[in-house]
GROMACS .gro file of C-alpha atoms in nm:
model
  324
    1UNK     CA    1   4.400   4.236  -2.052
    2UNK     CA    2   4.729   4.112  -2.109
    3UNK     CA    3   4.729   4.049  -1.721
    4UNK     CA    4   4.420   3.740  -1.816
    5UNK     CA    5   4.645   3.636  -2.094
    6UNK     CA    6   4.933   3.554  -1.886
    7UNK     CA    7   4.689   3.369  -1.635
    8UNK     CA    8   4.520   3.176  -1.910
    9UNK     CA    9   4.875   3.059  -2.103
   10UNK     CA   10   4.985   2.975  -1.752
   11UNK     CA   11   4.650   2.732  -1.653
   12UNK     CA   12   4.644   2.571  -1.993
   13UNK     CA   13   5.016   2.493  -1.981
   14UNK     CA   14   4.960   2.313  -1.691
   15UNK     CA   15   4.658   2.169  -1.753
   16UNK     CA   16   4.838   1.983  -2.034
   17UNK     CA   17   5.096   1.810  -1.816
   18UNK     CA   18   4.773   1.733  -1.550
   19UNK     CA   19   4.617   1.610  -1.914
   20UNK     CA   20   4.954   1.312  -1.958
   21UNK     CA   21   4.875   1.177  -1.628
   22UNK     CA   22   4.529   1.222  -1.538
   23UNK     CA   23   4.325   0.891  -1.519
   24UNK     CA   24   3.944   0.900  -1.576
   25UNK     CA   25   3.782   0.670  -1.383
   26UNK     CA   26   3.471   0.719  -1.555
   27UNK     CA   27   3.404   0.761  -1.987
   28UNK     CA   28   3.300   1.106  -1.926
   29UNK     CA   29   3.210   1.272  -2.302
   30UNK     CA   30   3.074   0.979  -2.524
   31UNK     CA   31   3.291   0.974  -2.847
   32UNK     CA   32   3.588   1.222  -2.666
   33UNK     CA   33   3.856   0.921  -2.466
   34UNK     CA   34   4.102   0.895  -2.695
   35UNK     CA   35   4.090   0.807  -3.006
   36UNK     CA   36   3.818   0.560  -2.917
   37UNK     CA   37   3.414   0.608  -3.030
   38UNK     CA   38   3.294   0.557  -2.725
   39UNK     CA   39   2.888   0.577  -2.632
   40UNK     CA   40   2.838   0.536  -2.351
   41UNK     CA   41   2.846   0.646  -2.029
   42UNK     CA   42   2.933   0.478  -1.649
   43UNK     CA   43   2.616   0.484  -1.520
   44UNK     CA   44   2.652   0.636  -1.129
   45UNK     CA   45   2.356   0.784  -0.923
   46UNK     CA   46   2.340   1.115  -0.762
   47UNK     CA   47   2.475   1.047  -0.453
   48UNK     CA   48   2.749   0.861  -0.643
   49UNK     CA   49   2.869   1.182  -0.788
   50UNK     CA   50   3.125   1.487  -0.732
   51UNK     CA   51   3.054   1.769  -0.895
   52UNK     CA   52   3.197   2.161  -0.912
   53UNK     CA   53   2.984   2.456  -1.000
   54UNK     CA   54   3.150   2.774  -1.086
   55UNK     CA   55   2.962   3.072  -1.027
   56UNK     CA   56   3.038   3.405  -1.180
   57UNK     CA   57   2.928   3.624  -0.904
   58UNK     CA   58   2.783   3.603  -0.582
   59UNK     CA   59   2.775   3.892  -0.550
   60UNK     CA   60   2.419   3.956  -0.750
   61UNK     CA   61   2.090   3.773  -0.600
   62UNK     CA   62   2.069   3.665  -0.939
   63UNK     CA   63   2.312   3.375  -0.935
   64UNK     CA   64   2.262   3.332  -0.552
   65UNK     CA   65   1.928   3.206  -0.618
   66UNK     CA   66   2.060   2.967  -0.915
   67UNK     CA   67   2.349   2.873  -0.638
   68UNK     CA   68   2.098   2.816  -0.371
   69UNK     CA   69   1.895   2.583  -0.563
   70UNK     CA   70   2.179   2.368  -0.697
   71UNK     CA   71   2.272   2.325  -0.339
   72UNK     CA   72   1.961   2.251  -0.261
   73UNK     CA   73   1.882   1.984  -0.494
   74UNK     CA   74   2.233   1.801  -0.447
   75UNK     CA   75   2.143   1.807  -0.111
   76UNK     CA   76   1.835   1.652  -0.171
   77UNK     CA   77   1.981   1.424  -0.360
   78UNK     CA   78   2.298   1.351  -0.151
   79UNK     CA   79   2.563   1.463  -0.435
   80UNK     CA   80   2.890   1.619  -0.351
   81UNK     CA   81   2.904   1.954  -0.458
   82UNK     CA   82   3.198   2.236  -0.468
   83UNK     CA   83   3.089   2.516  -0.524
   84UNK     CA   84   3.367   2.814  -0.637
   85UNK     CA   85   3.290   3.207  -0.668
   86UNK     CA   86   3.501   3.361  -0.937
   87UNK     CA   87   3.366   3.705  -0.847
   88UNK     CA   88   3.313   3.815  -1.184
   89UNK     CA   89   3.727   3.754  -1.267
   90UNK     CA   90   3.751   3.577  -1.593
   91UNK     CA   91   4.090   3.468  -1.416
   92UNK     CA   92   4.001   3.329  -1.096
   93UNK     CA   93   3.700   3.114  -1.261
   94UNK     CA   94   4.006   2.985  -1.491
   95UNK     CA   95   4.155   2.876  -1.132
   96UNK     CA   96   3.842   2.780  -0.999
   97UNK     CA   97   3.796   2.470  -1.309
   98UNK     CA   98   4.180   2.400  -1.269
   99UNK     CA   99   4.098   2.289  -0.954
  100UNK     CA  100   3.758   2.098  -0.995
  101UNK     CA  101   3.973   1.918  -1.354
  102UNK     CA  102   4.234   1.833  -1.059
  103UNK     CA  103   3.996   1.704  -0.806
  104UNK     CA  104   3.902   1.466  -1.043
  105UNK     CA  105   3.523   1.552  -1.033
  106UNK     CA  106   3.278   1.379  -1.248
  107UNK     CA  107   3.080   1.707  -1.385
  108UNK     CA  108   3.144   2.081  -1.406
  109UNK     CA  109   2.874   2.363  -1.443
  110UNK     CA  110   2.922   2.698  -1.534
  111UNK     CA  111   2.790   2.980  -1.526
  112UNK     CA  112   3.084   3.211  -1.730
  113UNK     CA  113   3.197   3.510  -1.621
  114UNK     CA  114   3.320   3.556  -2.001
  115UNK     CA  115   3.192   3.381  -2.281
  116UNK     CA  116   3.551   3.389  -2.433
  117UNK     CA  117   3.764   3.350  -2.121
  118UNK     CA  118   3.619   3.053  -2.095
  119UNK     CA  119   3.723   2.854  -2.383
  120UNK     CA  120   4.025   2.715  -2.213
  121UNK     CA  121   3.892   2.600  -1.936
  122UNK     CA  122   3.630   2.417  -2.120
  123UNK     CA  123   3.891   2.294  -2.325
  124UNK     CA  124   4.090   2.158  -2.056
  125UNK     CA  125   3.781   1.997  -1.904
  126UNK     CA  126   3.711   1.766  -2.249
  127UNK     CA  127   4.070   1.683  -2.247
  128UNK     CA  128   4.040   1.497  -1.907
  129UNK     CA  129   3.702   1.345  -2.053
  130UNK     CA  130   3.497   1.591  -1.808
  131UNK     CA  131   3.174   1.661  -1.893
  132UNK     CA  132   3.074   2.065  -1.888
  133UNK     CA  133   2.730   2.219  -1.847
  134UNK     CA  134   2.677   2.549  -1.910
  135UNK     CA  135   2.449   2.792  -1.718
  136UNK     CA  136   2.239   3.110  -1.792
  137UNK     CA  137   2.534   3.225  -2.002
  138UNK     CA  138   2.703   3.027  -2.309
  139UNK     CA  139   3.086   2.913  -2.379
  140UNK     CA  140   3.207   3.027  -2.769
  141UNK     CA  141   3.418   2.694  -2.745
  142UNK     CA  142   3.493   2.390  -2.642
  143UNK     CA  143   3.236   2.112  -2.594
  144UNK     CA  144   2.972   2.128  -2.395
  145UNK     CA  145   2.716   1.893  -2.278
  146UNK     CA  146   2.420   2.167  -2.297
  147UNK     CA  147   2.372   2.511  -2.232
  148UNK     CA  148   2.089   2.518  -1.964
  149UNK     CA  149   1.943   2.948  -2.022
  150UNK     CA  150   1.660   3.137  -2.055
  151UNK     CA  151   1.643   3.250  -2.421
  152UNK     CA  152   1.832   3.591  -2.393
  153UNK     CA  153   1.748   3.729  -2.782
  154UNK     CA  154   1.365   3.719  -2.694
  155UNK     CA  155   1.423   3.856  -2.388
  156UNK     CA  156   1.565   4.109  -2.538
  157UNK     CA  157   1.262   4.163  -2.775
  158UNK     CA  158   1.005   4.106  -2.548
  159UNK     CA  159   1.186   4.384  -2.305
  160UNK     CA  160   1.163   4.592  -2.652
  161UNK     CA  161   0.787   4.471  -2.719
  162UNK     CA  162   0.724   4.638  -2.368
  163UNK     CA  163   0.833   4.959  -2.389
  164UNK     CA  164   0.611   5.003  -2.736
  165UNK     CA  165   0.367   4.857  -2.548
  166UNK     CA  166   0.357   5.045  -2.171
  167UNK     CA  167   0.575   5.350  -2.340
  168UNK     CA  168   0.443   5.384  -2.691
  169UNK     CA  169   0.530   5.428  -3.038
  170UNK     CA  170   0.817   5.644  -3.162
  171UNK     CA  171   1.003   5.622  -2.779
  172UNK     CA  172   1.349   5.784  -2.689
  173UNK     CA  173   1.541   5.484  -2.491
  174UNK     CA  174   1.838   5.462  -2.370
  175UNK     CA  175   2.055   5.122  -2.334
  176UNK     CA  176   2.251   4.967  -2.009
  177UNK     CA  177   2.418   4.698  -2.200
  178UNK     CA  178   2.601   4.389  -1.981
  179UNK     CA  179   2.945   4.249  -1.924
  180UNK     CA  180   3.101   4.256  -2.237
  181UNK     CA  181   3.185   3.954  -2.401
  182UNK     CA  182   2.921   3.785  -2.189
  183UNK     CA  183   2.631   3.575  -2.365
  184UNK     CA  184   2.358   3.715  -2.242
  185UNK     CA  185   2.539   4.079  -2.310
  186UNK     CA  186   2.525   3.960  -2.678
  187UNK     CA  187   2.250   3.809  -2.689
  188UNK     CA  188   2.020   4.019  -2.517
  189UNK     CA  189   2.161   4.345  -2.697
  190UNK     CA  190   2.089   4.178  -2.977
  191UNK     CA  191   1.723   4.102  -2.976
  192UNK     CA  192   1.638   4.422  -2.780
  193UNK     CA  193   1.757   4.664  -3.064
  194UNK     CA  194   1.642   4.430  -3.385
  195UNK     CA  195   1.345   4.438  -3.178
  196UNK     CA  196   1.366   4.825  -3.148
  197UNK     CA  197   1.477   4.893  -3.505
  198UNK     CA  198   1.159   4.707  -3.658
  199UNK     CA  199   0.895   4.881  -3.366
  200UNK     CA  200   1.062   5.240  -3.434
  201UNK     CA  201   1.237   5.273  -3.095
  202UNK     CA  202   1.512   5.570  -3.144
  203UNK     CA  203   1.834   5.419  -2.924
  204UNK     CA  204   2.027   5.727  -2.814
  205UNK     CA  205   2.268   5.579  -2.682
  206UNK     CA  206   2.401   5.223  -2.542
  207UNK     CA  207   2.608   5.233  -2.267
  208UNK     CA  208   2.780   4.886  -2.048
  209UNK     CA  209   2.725   4.910  -1.695
  210UNK     CA  210   2.845   4.574  -1.664
  211UNK     CA  211   2.569   4.434  -1.495
  212UNK     CA  212   2.596   4.615  -1.156
  213UNK     CA  213   2.354   4.848  -1.026
  214UNK     CA  214   2.691   5.119  -0.879
  215UNK     CA  215   2.762   5.102  -1.223
  216UNK     CA  216   2.432   5.107  -1.382
  217UNK     CA  217   2.319   5.434  -1.098
  218UNK     CA  218   2.652   5.626  -1.198
  219UNK     CA  219   2.591   5.536  -1.576
  220UNK     CA  220   2.311   5.640  -1.585
  221UNK     CA  221   2.355   6.009  -1.403
  222UNK     CA  222   2.597   6.056  -1.711
  223UNK     CA  223   2.373   5.919  -1.991
  224UNK     CA  224   2.113   6.112  -1.846
  225UNK     CA  225   2.349   6.488  -1.867
  226UNK     CA  226   2.372   6.402  -2.278
  227UNK     CA  227   1.969   6.311  -2.261
  228UNK     CA  228   1.751   6.485  -2.119
  229UNK     CA  229   1.485   6.391  -2.363
  230UNK     CA  230   1.447   6.026  -2.286
  231UNK     CA  231   1.097   5.866  -2.233
  232UNK     CA  232   1.219   5.505  -2.144
  233UNK     CA  233   1.624   5.380  -2.043
  234UNK     CA  234   1.628   4.922  -2.118
  235UNK     CA  235   1.929   4.780  -1.863
  236UNK     CA  236   1.988   4.418  -1.982
  237UNK     CA  237   2.023   4.298  -1.612
  238UNK     CA  238   1.771   4.400  -1.291
  239UNK     CA  239   2.074   4.522  -1.057
  240UNK     CA  240   2.181   4.757  -1.346
  241UNK     CA  241   1.759   4.882  -1.388
  242UNK     CA  242   1.756   4.957  -1.022
  243UNK     CA  243   2.110   5.188  -1.036
  244UNK     CA  244   1.917   5.372  -1.352
  245UNK     CA  245   1.594   5.390  -1.116
  246UNK     CA  246   1.788   5.549  -0.840
  247UNK     CA  247   1.934   5.811  -1.044
  248UNK     CA  248   1.601   5.856  -1.193
  249UNK     CA  249   1.439   5.983  -0.886
  250UNK     CA  250   1.729   6.194  -0.828
  251UNK     CA  251   1.690   6.418  -1.153
  252UNK     CA  252   1.272   6.411  -1.093
  253UNK     CA  253   1.225   6.322  -1.378
  254UNK     CA  254   0.948   6.085  -1.535
  255UNK     CA  255   1.127   5.821  -1.758
  256UNK     CA  256   0.973   5.397  -1.784
  257UNK     CA  257   1.318   5.158  -1.649
  258UNK     CA  258   1.299   4.811  -1.829
  259UNK     CA  259   1.527   4.558  -1.696
  260UNK     CA  260   1.570   4.182  -1.746
  261UNK     CA  261   1.539   3.894  -1.478
  262UNK     CA  262   1.309   3.922  -1.188
  263UNK     CA  263   1.424   3.953  -0.898
  264UNK     CA  264   1.216   4.027  -0.612
  265UNK     CA  265   1.382   4.377  -0.523
  266UNK     CA  266   1.243   4.460  -0.883
  267UNK     CA  267   0.888   4.377  -0.793
  268UNK     CA  268   0.866   4.565  -0.536
  269UNK     CA  269   0.969   4.872  -0.715
  270UNK     CA  270   0.733   4.781  -1.012
  271UNK     CA  271   0.470   4.803  -0.732
  272UNK     CA  272   0.634   5.129  -0.567
  273UNK     CA  273   0.654   5.285  -0.912
  274UNK     CA  274   1.022   5.348  -0.954
  275UNK     CA  275   1.068   5.042  -1.242
  276UNK     CA  276   0.827   5.010  -1.522
  277UNK     CA  277   0.872   4.613  -1.638
  278UNK     CA  278   1.152   4.326  -1.583
  279UNK     CA  279   1.155   4.039  -1.812
  280UNK     CA  280   1.138   3.756  -1.552
  281UNK     CA  281   1.348   3.478  -1.573
  282UNK     CA  282   1.401   3.186  -1.312
  283UNK     CA  283   1.749   3.118  -1.231
  284UNK     CA  284   1.660   2.898  -0.951
  285UNK     CA  285   1.491   2.707  -1.249
  286UNK     CA  286   1.799   2.691  -1.453
  287UNK     CA  287   2.040   2.552  -1.180
  288UNK     CA  288   1.789   2.274  -1.134
  289UNK     CA  289   1.779   2.175  -1.488
  290UNK     CA  290   2.161   2.154  -1.507
  291UNK     CA  291   2.226   1.989  -1.238
  292UNK     CA  292   1.940   1.723  -1.382
  293UNK     CA  293   2.077   1.707  -1.662
  294UNK     CA  294   2.406   1.591  -1.500
  295UNK     CA  295   2.166   1.319  -1.347
  296UNK     CA  296   2.017   1.226  -1.705
  297UNK     CA  297   2.327   1.227  -1.812
  298UNK     CA  298   2.519   0.996  -1.579
  299UNK     CA  299   2.173   0.736  -1.618
  300UNK     CA  300   2.217   0.708  -1.936
  301UNK     CA  301   2.002   0.969  -2.121
  302UNK     CA  302   2.015   1.160  -2.411
  303UNK     CA  303   2.085   1.547  -2.280
  304UNK     CA  304   1.932   1.835  -2.576
  305UNK     CA  305   2.225   2.040  -2.642
  306UNK     CA  306   2.009   2.372  -2.582
  307UNK     CA  307   1.753   2.352  -2.300
  308UNK     CA  308   1.561   2.648  -2.239
  309UNK     CA  309   1.441   2.820  -1.880
  310UNK     CA  310   1.139   3.013  -1.970
  311UNK     CA  311   1.074   3.380  -1.946
  312UNK     CA  312   0.756   3.641  -1.858
  313UNK     CA  313   0.694   3.970  -1.857
  314UNK     CA  314   0.628   4.167  -1.547
  315UNK     CA  315   0.441   4.427  -1.496
  316UNK     CA  316   0.215   4.614  -1.250
  317UNK     CA  317  -0.101   4.369  -1.412
  318UNK     CA  318   0.051   4.058  -1.269
  319UNK     CA  319   0.369   4.197  -1.040
  320UNK     CA  320   0.263   3.908  -0.804
  321UNK     CA  321   0.336   3.662  -1.045
  322UNK     CA  322   0.659   3.453  -1.165
  323UNK     CA  323   0.901   3.555  -0.832
  324UNK     CA  324   1.214   3.405  -0.768
   0.00000   0.00000   0.00000
């Protein structure tokens, strides 16, 4: 934590100096150009834009799908694109954004590792008038043009409803939560736990597995030793759910497993009966909608502060639908 704070301080200090010398070639965020109130944006076509994209990790099929969709759409529109992989490290992501700002990109698309740690980066982009679009996860500070994401609170609620529907009432549940501090972790947990309480589900324990499959496997193994009477496991993403499924298979127990994301391997697991259901998101759609919002912005169109991507319950009855 101390290292991240030091790097964050160095990042902000460097940007404070660079901001004094930076020369914006376009209006940027309306109303944020110095002390003047600016209502118009310099119009640019997609093939005139240079965009930086910071992905939290490319070691997850969900974000690979998002990344590929952005690249494909940018290629079709002849948009210059620079993509960086934060490798699930907040300090790395801050440095990536610093590079984008130094390059004076036209916009930055960010999928935050941590919704708190990303704030200095977004504020730095604000200071240099570079519009920022958050993808899948929000930011707890700074100004973003829009956040493009699934309704994660709704996804959590839908997962709790699926547990009751497919397993039963008063079910004993273990919860695998995601990366601490990520908005998706907070919102999915909030939705699931509030709905579980309403429905009468019994959450025996909740532990972080960092949205990671191997960590999900190991954490589930430990949790099962203390809770042998569990009937269902809810994981806040499919990677953790697939890890949990492997842990359950090793014990020979019959435990219903639920995830969120809808990656292709999860569909296969539902067909095979090793997973019960998932709340399918559309990561490719999120990437496309984020890039389209950037295009719309530079055409002077009004951008909604929040753009929601659809979610769907996928179980054995519709397992061939809602594929990425």
